[in-house]
């Protein structure tokens, strides 16, 4: 069974850092690109970042470029999002999602999400 | 960035009746290979989004055939033949024609 489980969210002060993880199981991680998508409280979906199976292709939304870094460890079946210089507007639920059609489309499995709250 | 505009933003439907959601982009989502770079997702209350339709008109595995996607260029539609209670939630279209991928604002569907 395909599963994606995010962790690492929490409360952090503005300017602080968090590292999110997404543990994958039930499929060969290296064969798939992965997206991070976030959702501010009561708002819609916003794409954050994408990383290809071999990490050769990485892209970021302008709103996080230079502050967030996506990475993956296929041997450990894990995806990561290092978030630095956090701002209040980064608050929301962060989902990891498997991509079936590179580079970003057809997200067929999503995790349950992890909540990030940036507040003083 | 490509701007995606959905309408209506909310819809109240009687069970068994049809429903349609429009999604428009400010640039064509159809490439020369004729693929339409548009997905539809449904986020049920309290859940993560789930894939309904990919490449404009292809149902994802397990999606009931009462859901259908159509359209081309900049105009796309998601139709539900006969709405059921389990179809409530927020529907999003998403373009993958260009990075960054962008979502519509979402259309909230509830049952009368």
PDB file of C-alpha atoms in Angstrom:
ATOM      1  CA  UNK A   1       0.000   0.000   0.000  1.00  0.00           C
ATOM      2  CA  UNK A   2       1.382   3.386  -0.980  1.00  0.00           C
ATOM      3  CA  UNK A   3       1.808   5.688   2.012  1.00  0.00           C
ATOM      4  CA  UNK A   4       3.279   9.115   2.567  1.00  0.00           C
ATOM      5  CA  UNK A   5       3.637  10.336   6.125  1.00  0.00           C
ATOM      6  CA  UNK A   6       4.775  13.868   6.897  1.00  0.00           C
ATOM      7  CA  UNK A   7       6.337  14.952  10.160  1.00  0.00           C
ATOM      8  CA  UNK A   8       8.352  17.789  11.622  1.00  0.00           C
ATOM      9  CA  UNK A   9       5.752  20.511  11.799  1.00  0.00           C
ATOM     10  CA  UNK A  10       5.246  22.677  14.844  1.00  0.00           C
ATOM     11  CA  UNK A  11       5.272  26.166  16.274  1.00  0.00           C
ATOM     12  CA  UNK A  12       8.245  28.342  15.381  1.00  0.00           C
ATOM     13  CA  UNK A  13       9.011  32.035  15.772  1.00  0.00           C
ATOM     14  CA  UNK A  14       9.413  34.306  12.763  1.00  0.00           C
ATOM     15  CA  UNK A  15      12.925  33.974  11.420  1.00  0.00           C
ATOM     16  CA  UNK A  16      13.226  30.447  12.750  1.00  0.00           C
ATOM     17  CA  UNK A  17      13.760  27.134  10.968  1.00  0.00           C
ATOM     18  CA  UNK A  18      12.034  23.793  10.647  1.00  0.00           C
ATOM     19  CA  UNK A  19      12.812  20.621   8.774  1.00  0.00           C
ATOM     20  CA  UNK A  20       9.883  18.656   7.436  1.00  0.00           C
ATOM     21  CA  UNK A  21      10.148  14.994   6.524  1.00  0.00           C
ATOM     22  CA  UNK A  22       7.973  12.776   4.389  1.00  0.00           C
ATOM     23  CA  UNK A  23       8.380   9.032   4.849  1.00  0.00           C
ATOM     24  CA  UNK A  24       7.352   6.962   1.848  1.00  0.00           C
ATOM     25  CA  UNK A  25       6.426   3.310   1.707  1.00  0.00           C
ATOM     26  CA  UNK A  26       4.787   0.870  -0.665  1.00  0.00           C
ATOM     27  CA  UNK A  27       6.631   2.011  -3.784  1.00  0.00           C
ATOM     28  CA  UNK A  28      10.130   2.628  -5.141  1.00  0.00           C
ATOM     29  CA  UNK A  29      10.775   6.228  -4.186  1.00  0.00           C
ATOM     30  CA  UNK A  30      13.565   6.805  -6.704  1.00  0.00           C
ATOM     31  CA  UNK A  31      11.175   6.253  -9.610  1.00  0.00           C
ATOM     32  CA  UNK A  32       9.028   9.269  -8.801  1.00  0.00           C
ATOM     33  CA  UNK A  33       9.194  13.004  -8.571  1.00  0.00           C
ATOM     34  CA  UNK A  34       7.657  14.469  -5.436  1.00  0.00           C
ATOM     35  CA  UNK A  35       5.945  17.756  -4.680  1.00  0.00           C
ATOM     36  CA  UNK A  36       5.460  19.804  -1.543  1.00  0.00           C
ATOM     37  CA  UNK A  37       2.108  21.596  -1.525  1.00  0.00           C
ATOM     38  CA  UNK A  38       0.878  23.796   1.314  1.00  0.00           C
ATOM     39  CA  UNK A  39      -2.448  25.149   2.478  1.00  0.00           C
ATOM     40  CA  UNK A  40      -2.795  28.199   4.699  1.00  0.00           C
ATOM     41  CA  UNK A  41      -5.615  27.980   7.272  1.00  0.00           C
ATOM     42  CA  UNK A  42      -8.959  28.210   5.481  1.00  0.00           C
ATOM     43  CA  UNK A  43      -7.273  28.866   2.146  1.00  0.00           C
ATOM     44  CA  UNK A  44      -6.565  27.036  -1.083  1.00  0.00           C
ATOM     45  CA  UNK A  45      -3.667  24.919  -2.268  1.00  0.00           C
ATOM     46  CA  UNK A  46      -0.258  26.366  -3.131  1.00  0.00           C
ATOM     47  CA  UNK A  47       2.587  24.462  -4.769  1.00  0.00           C
ATOM     48  CA  UNK A  48       5.861  24.920  -2.898  1.00  0.00           C
ATOM     49  CA  UNK A  49       8.535  22.739  -4.465  1.00  0.00           C
ATOM     50  CA  UNK A  50       9.246  19.783  -6.709  1.00  0.00           C
ATOM     51  CA  UNK A  51      12.155  17.350  -6.867  1.00  0.00           C
ATOM     52  CA  UNK A  52      12.750  14.664  -9.476  1.00  0.00           C
ATOM     53  CA  UNK A  53      13.541  11.044  -8.664  1.00  0.00           C
ATOM     54  CA  UNK A  54      17.298  11.485  -9.000  1.00  0.00           C
ATOM     55  CA  UNK A  55      17.248  15.033  -7.558  1.00  0.00           C
ATOM     56  CA  UNK A  56      18.511  16.323 -10.903  1.00  0.00           C
ATOM     57  CA  UNK A  57      15.526  18.638 -11.307  1.00  0.00           C
ATOM     58  CA  UNK A  58      14.436  20.901  -8.453  1.00  0.00           C
ATOM     59  CA  UNK A  59      12.099  23.857  -8.551  1.00  0.00           C
ATOM     60  CA  UNK A  60      10.601  26.266  -6.021  1.00  0.00           C
ATOM     61  CA  UNK A  61       7.786  28.740  -5.799  1.00  0.00           C
ATOM     62  CA  UNK A  62       9.074  32.322  -5.837  1.00  0.00           C
ATOM     63  CA  UNK A  63       7.575  32.816  -2.370  1.00  0.00           C
ATOM     64  CA  UNK A  64      10.035  30.315  -0.829  1.00  0.00           C
ATOM     65  CA  UNK A  65      13.027  30.499  -3.160  1.00  0.00           C
ATOM     66  CA  UNK A  66      16.238  31.161  -1.258  1.00  0.00           C
ATOM     67  CA  UNK A  67      14.656  30.186   2.074  1.00  0.00           C
ATOM     68  CA  UNK A  68      13.487  26.593   1.535  1.00  0.00           C
ATOM     69  CA  UNK A  69      15.553  23.648   0.345  1.00  0.00           C
ATOM     70  CA  UNK A  70      14.062  20.379  -0.849  1.00  0.00           C
ATOM     71  CA  UNK A  71      16.053  17.153  -0.766  1.00  0.00           C
ATOM     72  CA  UNK A  72      15.492  13.432  -0.733  1.00  0.00           C
ATOM     73  CA  UNK A  73      17.186  10.256   0.412  1.00  0.00           C
ATOM     74  CA  UNK A  74      15.918   7.438  -1.767  1.00  0.00           C
ATOM     75  CA  UNK A  75      17.803   4.834   0.236  1.00  0.00           C
ATOM     76  CA  UNK A  76      15.938   5.973   3.347  1.00  0.00           C
ATOM     77  CA  UNK A  77      12.641   6.408   1.433  1.00  0.00           C
ATOM     78  CA  UNK A  78      12.414   9.987   2.589  1.00  0.00           C
ATOM     79  CA  UNK A  79      11.737  13.480   1.306  1.00  0.00           C
ATOM     80  CA  UNK A  80      12.720  16.611   3.195  1.00  0.00           C
ATOM     81  CA  UNK A  81      11.952  20.303   3.222  1.00  0.00           C
ATOM     82  CA  UNK A  82      14.375  22.534   5.109  1.00  0.00           C
ATOM     83  CA  UNK A  83      12.596  25.785   5.869  1.00  0.00           C
ATOM     84  CA  UNK A  84      14.661  28.766   7.021  1.00  0.00           C
ATOM     85  CA  UNK A  85      13.831  32.408   7.688  1.00  0.00           C
ATOM     86  CA  UNK A  86      10.233  31.468   8.301  1.00  0.00           C
ATOM     87  CA  UNK A  87       7.534  34.090   8.026  1.00  0.00           C
ATOM     88  CA  UNK A  88       3.967  34.293   9.292  1.00  0.00           C
ATOM     89  CA  UNK A  89       2.730  33.706   5.760  1.00  0.00           C
ATOM     90  CA  UNK A  90       4.436  30.299   5.711  1.00  0.00           C
ATOM     91  CA  UNK A  91       1.880  29.079   8.250  1.00  0.00           C
ATOM     92  CA  UNK A  92      -0.210  26.179   7.015  1.00  0.00           C
ATOM     93  CA  UNK A  93      -0.475  22.477   6.438  1.00  0.00           C
ATOM     94  CA  UNK A  94       2.328  21.071   4.311  1.00  0.00           C
ATOM     95  CA  UNK A  95       1.608  18.027   2.167  1.00  0.00           C
ATOM     96  CA  UNK A  96       3.993  15.824   0.255  1.00  0.00           C
ATOM     97  CA  UNK A  97       2.573  14.242  -2.870  1.00  0.00           C
ATOM     98  CA  UNK A  98       3.778  11.700  -5.402  1.00  0.00           C
ATOM     99  CA  UNK A  99       3.960  12.886  -8.995  1.00  0.00           C
ATOM    100  CA  UNK A 100       3.002  10.505 -11.776  1.00  0.00           C
ATOM    101  CA  UNK A 101       3.512  12.866 -14.693  1.00  0.00           C
ATOM    102  CA  UNK A 102       6.777  14.782 -14.503  1.00  0.00           C
ATOM    103  CA  UNK A 103       7.606  17.305 -13.491  1.00  0.00           C
ATOM    104  CA  UNK A 104       4.638  18.276 -11.311  1.00  0.00           C
ATOM    105  CA  UNK A 105       1.372  16.778 -12.453  1.00  0.00           C
ATOM    106  CA  UNK A 106      -0.942  13.899 -11.666  1.00  0.00           C
ATOM    107  CA  UNK A 107      -0.343  13.793  -7.917  1.00  0.00           C
ATOM    108  CA  UNK A 108      -1.915  10.449  -7.128  1.00  0.00           C
ATOM    109  CA  UNK A 109      -0.980  10.009  -3.461  1.00  0.00           C
ATOM    110  CA  UNK A 110      -0.802  12.658  -0.787  1.00  0.00           C
ATOM    111  CA  UNK A 111       0.263  12.489   2.821  1.00  0.00           C
ATOM    112  CA  UNK A 112      -1.986  13.570   5.674  1.00  0.00           C
ATOM    113  CA  UNK A 113      -0.051  16.816   6.065  1.00  0.00           C
ATOM    114  CA  UNK A 114       1.931  18.420   8.885  1.00  0.00           C
ATOM    115  CA  UNK A 115       0.999  21.778  10.404  1.00  0.00           C
ATOM    116  CA  UNK A 116       3.549  24.572  10.507  1.00  0.00           C
ATOM    117  CA  UNK A 117       2.704  27.615  12.605  1.00  0.00           C
ATOM    118  CA  UNK A 118       4.952  30.661  12.442  1.00  0.00           C
ATOM    119  CA  UNK A 119       4.093  33.027  15.251  1.00  0.00           C
ATOM    120  CA  UNK A 120       5.772  34.976  18.008  1.00  0.00           C
TER     121      UNK A 120
ATOM    122  CA  UNK B   1       2.562  32.709 -13.623  1.00  0.00           C
ATOM    123  CA  UNK B   2      -0.534  31.197 -15.195  1.00  0.00           C
ATOM    124  CA  UNK B   3      -3.676  32.373 -13.406  1.00  0.00           C
ATOM    125  CA  UNK B   4      -6.432  29.804 -12.895  1.00  0.00           C
ATOM    126  CA  UNK B   5      -9.979  31.040 -12.298  1.00  0.00           C
ATOM    127  CA  UNK B   6     -12.744  28.727 -11.125  1.00  0.00           C
ATOM    128  CA  UNK B   7     -16.463  29.365 -11.114  1.00  0.00           C
ATOM    129  CA  UNK B   8     -18.652  29.189  -9.257  1.00  0.00           C
ATOM    130  CA  UNK B   9     -16.798  29.402  -5.951  1.00  0.00           C
ATOM    131  CA  UNK B  10     -19.571  27.569  -4.192  1.00  0.00           C
ATOM    132  CA  UNK B  11     -22.301  25.221  -5.289  1.00  0.00           C
ATOM    133  CA  UNK B  12     -25.196  23.686  -3.409  1.00  0.00           C
ATOM    134  CA  UNK B  13     -26.600  20.642  -5.175  1.00  0.00           C
ATOM    135  CA  UNK B  14     -29.570  18.345  -4.656  1.00  0.00           C
ATOM    136  CA  UNK B  15     -28.519  14.685  -4.525  1.00  0.00           C
ATOM    137  CA  UNK B  16     -28.994  13.054  -7.888  1.00  0.00           C
ATOM    138  CA  UNK B  17     -28.752  16.326  -9.756  1.00  0.00           C
ATOM    139  CA  UNK B  18     -25.824  17.262 -11.999  1.00  0.00           C
ATOM    140  CA  UNK B  19     -23.142  19.808 -11.209  1.00  0.00           C
ATOM    141  CA  UNK B  20     -20.489  21.566 -13.273  1.00  0.00           C
ATOM    142  CA  UNK B  21     -17.414  23.563 -12.330  1.00  0.00           C
ATOM    143  CA  UNK B  22     -15.586  25.794 -14.759  1.00  0.00           C
ATOM    144  CA  UNK B  23     -11.845  26.389 -14.742  1.00  0.00           C
ATOM    145  CA  UNK B  24     -10.241  28.986 -16.973  1.00  0.00           C
ATOM    146  CA  UNK B  25      -6.589  29.818 -17.493  1.00  0.00           C
ATOM    147  CA  UNK B  26      -5.049  32.989 -18.874  1.00  0.00           C
ATOM    148  CA  UNK B  27      -2.778  30.944 -21.149  1.00  0.00           C
ATOM    149  CA  UNK B  28      -3.430  27.839 -23.186  1.00  0.00           C
ATOM    150  CA  UNK B  29      -2.847  24.579 -21.327  1.00  0.00           C
ATOM    151  CA  UNK B  30      -2.745  22.559 -24.506  1.00  0.00           C
ATOM    152  CA  UNK B  31       0.587  21.769 -26.071  1.00  0.00           C
ATOM    153  CA  UNK B  32       1.363  20.774 -29.659  1.00  0.00           C
ATOM    154  CA  UNK B  33       1.223  17.126 -28.601  1.00  0.00           C
ATOM    155  CA  UNK B  34      -2.483  17.777 -27.844  1.00  0.00           C
ATOM    156  CA  UNK B  35      -2.022  16.959 -24.153  1.00  0.00           C
ATOM    157  CA  UNK B  36      -4.006  19.189 -21.859  1.00  0.00           C
ATOM    158  CA  UNK B  37      -1.986  20.024 -18.777  1.00  0.00           C
ATOM    159  CA  UNK B  38      -4.816  20.256 -16.309  1.00  0.00           C
ATOM    160  CA  UNK B  39      -5.646  18.154 -13.262  1.00  0.00           C
ATOM    161  CA  UNK B  40      -8.698  18.199 -10.997  1.00  0.00           C
ATOM    162  CA  UNK B  41      -8.457  17.449  -7.279  1.00  0.00           C
ATOM    163  CA  UNK B  42     -11.072  17.042  -4.573  1.00  0.00           C
ATOM    164  CA  UNK B  43     -10.386  17.818  -0.950  1.00  0.00           C
ATOM    165  CA  UNK B  44     -13.074  16.252   1.200  1.00  0.00           C
ATOM    166  CA  UNK B  45     -13.680  17.782   4.646  1.00  0.00           C
ATOM    167  CA  UNK B  46     -10.773  17.094   6.973  1.00  0.00           C
ATOM    168  CA  UNK B  47      -8.854  15.126   4.354  1.00  0.00           C
ATOM    169  CA  UNK B  48      -5.907  15.570   2.021  1.00  0.00           C
ATOM    170  CA  UNK B  49      -6.599  16.354  -1.627  1.00  0.00           C
ATOM    171  CA  UNK B  50      -7.199  13.426  -3.960  1.00  0.00           C
ATOM    172  CA  UNK B  51      -6.685  13.201  -7.691  1.00  0.00           C
ATOM    173  CA  UNK B  52      -9.890  13.018  -9.735  1.00  0.00           C
ATOM    174  CA  UNK B  53      -8.964  13.854 -13.333  1.00  0.00           C
ATOM    175  CA  UNK B  54      -5.594  14.179 -15.062  1.00  0.00           C
ATOM    176  CA  UNK B  55      -4.634  15.583 -18.456  1.00  0.00           C
ATOM    177  CA  UNK B  56      -7.985  17.316 -18.671  1.00  0.00           C
ATOM    178  CA  UNK B  57     -10.259  14.334 -19.184  1.00  0.00           C
ATOM    179  CA  UNK B  58      -8.769  11.132 -17.764  1.00  0.00           C
ATOM    180  CA  UNK B  59     -10.303   9.735 -14.605  1.00  0.00           C
ATOM    181  CA  UNK B  60      -7.855   8.556 -11.969  1.00  0.00           C
ATOM    182  CA  UNK B  61      -8.135   4.909 -10.880  1.00  0.00           C
ATOM    183  CA  UNK B  62     -11.061   4.344  -8.547  1.00  0.00           C
ATOM    184  CA  UNK B  63     -12.852   7.576  -9.447  1.00  0.00           C
ATOM    185  CA  UNK B  64     -16.538   6.925 -10.180  1.00  0.00           C
ATOM    186  CA  UNK B  65     -17.635   7.404 -13.777  1.00  0.00           C
ATOM    187  CA  UNK B  66     -20.123  10.076 -12.737  1.00  0.00           C
ATOM    188  CA  UNK B  67     -17.106  12.406 -12.793  1.00  0.00           C
ATOM    189  CA  UNK B  68     -15.918  13.671 -16.159  1.00  0.00           C
ATOM    190  CA  UNK B  69     -13.494  16.305 -17.352  1.00  0.00           C
ATOM    191  CA  UNK B  70     -13.608  18.152 -20.638  1.00  0.00           C
ATOM    192  CA  UNK B  71     -12.303  21.240 -22.342  1.00  0.00           C
ATOM    193  CA  UNK B  72      -9.331  22.519 -24.258  1.00  0.00           C
ATOM    194  CA  UNK B  73      -7.083  25.517 -24.601  1.00  0.00           C
ATOM    195  CA  UNK B  74      -8.009  27.821 -21.753  1.00  0.00           C
ATOM    196  CA  UNK B  75     -11.485  26.514 -20.847  1.00  0.00           C
ATOM    197  CA  UNK B  76     -12.090  23.360 -18.857  1.00  0.00           C
ATOM    198  CA  UNK B  77     -15.054  21.842 -17.045  1.00  0.00           C
ATOM    199  CA  UNK B  78     -15.520  19.216 -14.378  1.00  0.00           C
ATOM    200  CA  UNK B  79     -18.951  17.615 -14.424  1.00  0.00           C
ATOM    201  CA  UNK B  80     -20.619  15.385 -11.898  1.00  0.00           C
ATOM    202  CA  UNK B  81     -23.489  13.466 -13.477  1.00  0.00           C
ATOM    203  CA  UNK B  82     -25.494  12.776 -10.380  1.00  0.00           C
ATOM    204  CA  UNK B  83     -24.107  14.267  -7.201  1.00  0.00           C
ATOM    205  CA  UNK B  84     -23.927  12.014  -4.162  1.00  0.00           C
ATOM    206  CA  UNK B  85     -23.475  12.959  -0.527  1.00  0.00           C
ATOM    207  CA  UNK B  86     -19.866  11.712  -0.577  1.00  0.00           C
ATOM    208  CA  UNK B  87     -18.958  14.274  -3.266  1.00  0.00           C
ATOM    209  CA  UNK B  88     -18.986  17.210  -0.841  1.00  0.00           C
ATOM    210  CA  UNK B  89     -15.755  19.111  -0.485  1.00  0.00           C
ATOM    211  CA  UNK B  90     -13.624  21.629  -2.311  1.00  0.00           C
ATOM    212  CA  UNK B  91     -12.675  21.009  -5.931  1.00  0.00           C
ATOM    213  CA  UNK B  92      -9.472  22.470  -7.355  1.00  0.00           C
ATOM    214  CA  UNK B  93      -8.127  22.620 -10.874  1.00  0.00           C
ATOM    215  CA  UNK B  94      -4.358  22.800 -11.326  1.00  0.00           C
ATOM    216  CA  UNK B  95      -2.280  23.591 -14.374  1.00  0.00           C
ATOM    217  CA  UNK B  96       1.023  21.883 -15.071  1.00  0.00           C
ATOM    218  CA  UNK B  97       1.738  23.550 -18.376  1.00  0.00           C
ATOM    219  CA  UNK B  98       4.295  25.849 -16.834  1.00  0.00           C
ATOM    220  CA  UNK B  99       6.326  26.034 -13.640  1.00  0.00           C
ATOM    221  CA  UNK B 100       5.115  27.097 -11.137  1.00  0.00           C
ATOM    222  CA  UNK B 101       2.026  24.907 -11.260  1.00  0.00           C
ATOM    223  CA  UNK B 102      -0.926  26.952 -10.086  1.00  0.00           C
ATOM    224  CA  UNK B 103      -4.296  26.057  -8.606  1.00  0.00           C
ATOM    225  CA  UNK B 104      -7.689  27.612  -8.984  1.00  0.00           C
ATOM    226  CA  UNK B 105      -9.236  29.208  -5.893  1.00  0.00           C
ATOM    227  CA  UNK B 106     -11.343  26.125  -5.252  1.00  0.00           C
ATOM    228  CA  UNK B 107     -15.073  25.467  -5.577  1.00  0.00           C
ATOM    229  CA  UNK B 108     -16.918  24.361  -2.466  1.00  0.00           C
ATOM    230  CA  UNK B 109     -19.673  21.832  -3.157  1.00  0.00           C
ATOM    231  CA  UNK B 110     -22.256  20.957  -0.566  1.00  0.00           C
ATOM    232  CA  UNK B 111     -25.535  19.103  -0.542  1.00  0.00           C
ATOM    233  CA  UNK B 112     -28.900  20.832  -0.286  1.00  0.00           C
TER     234      UNK B 112
END
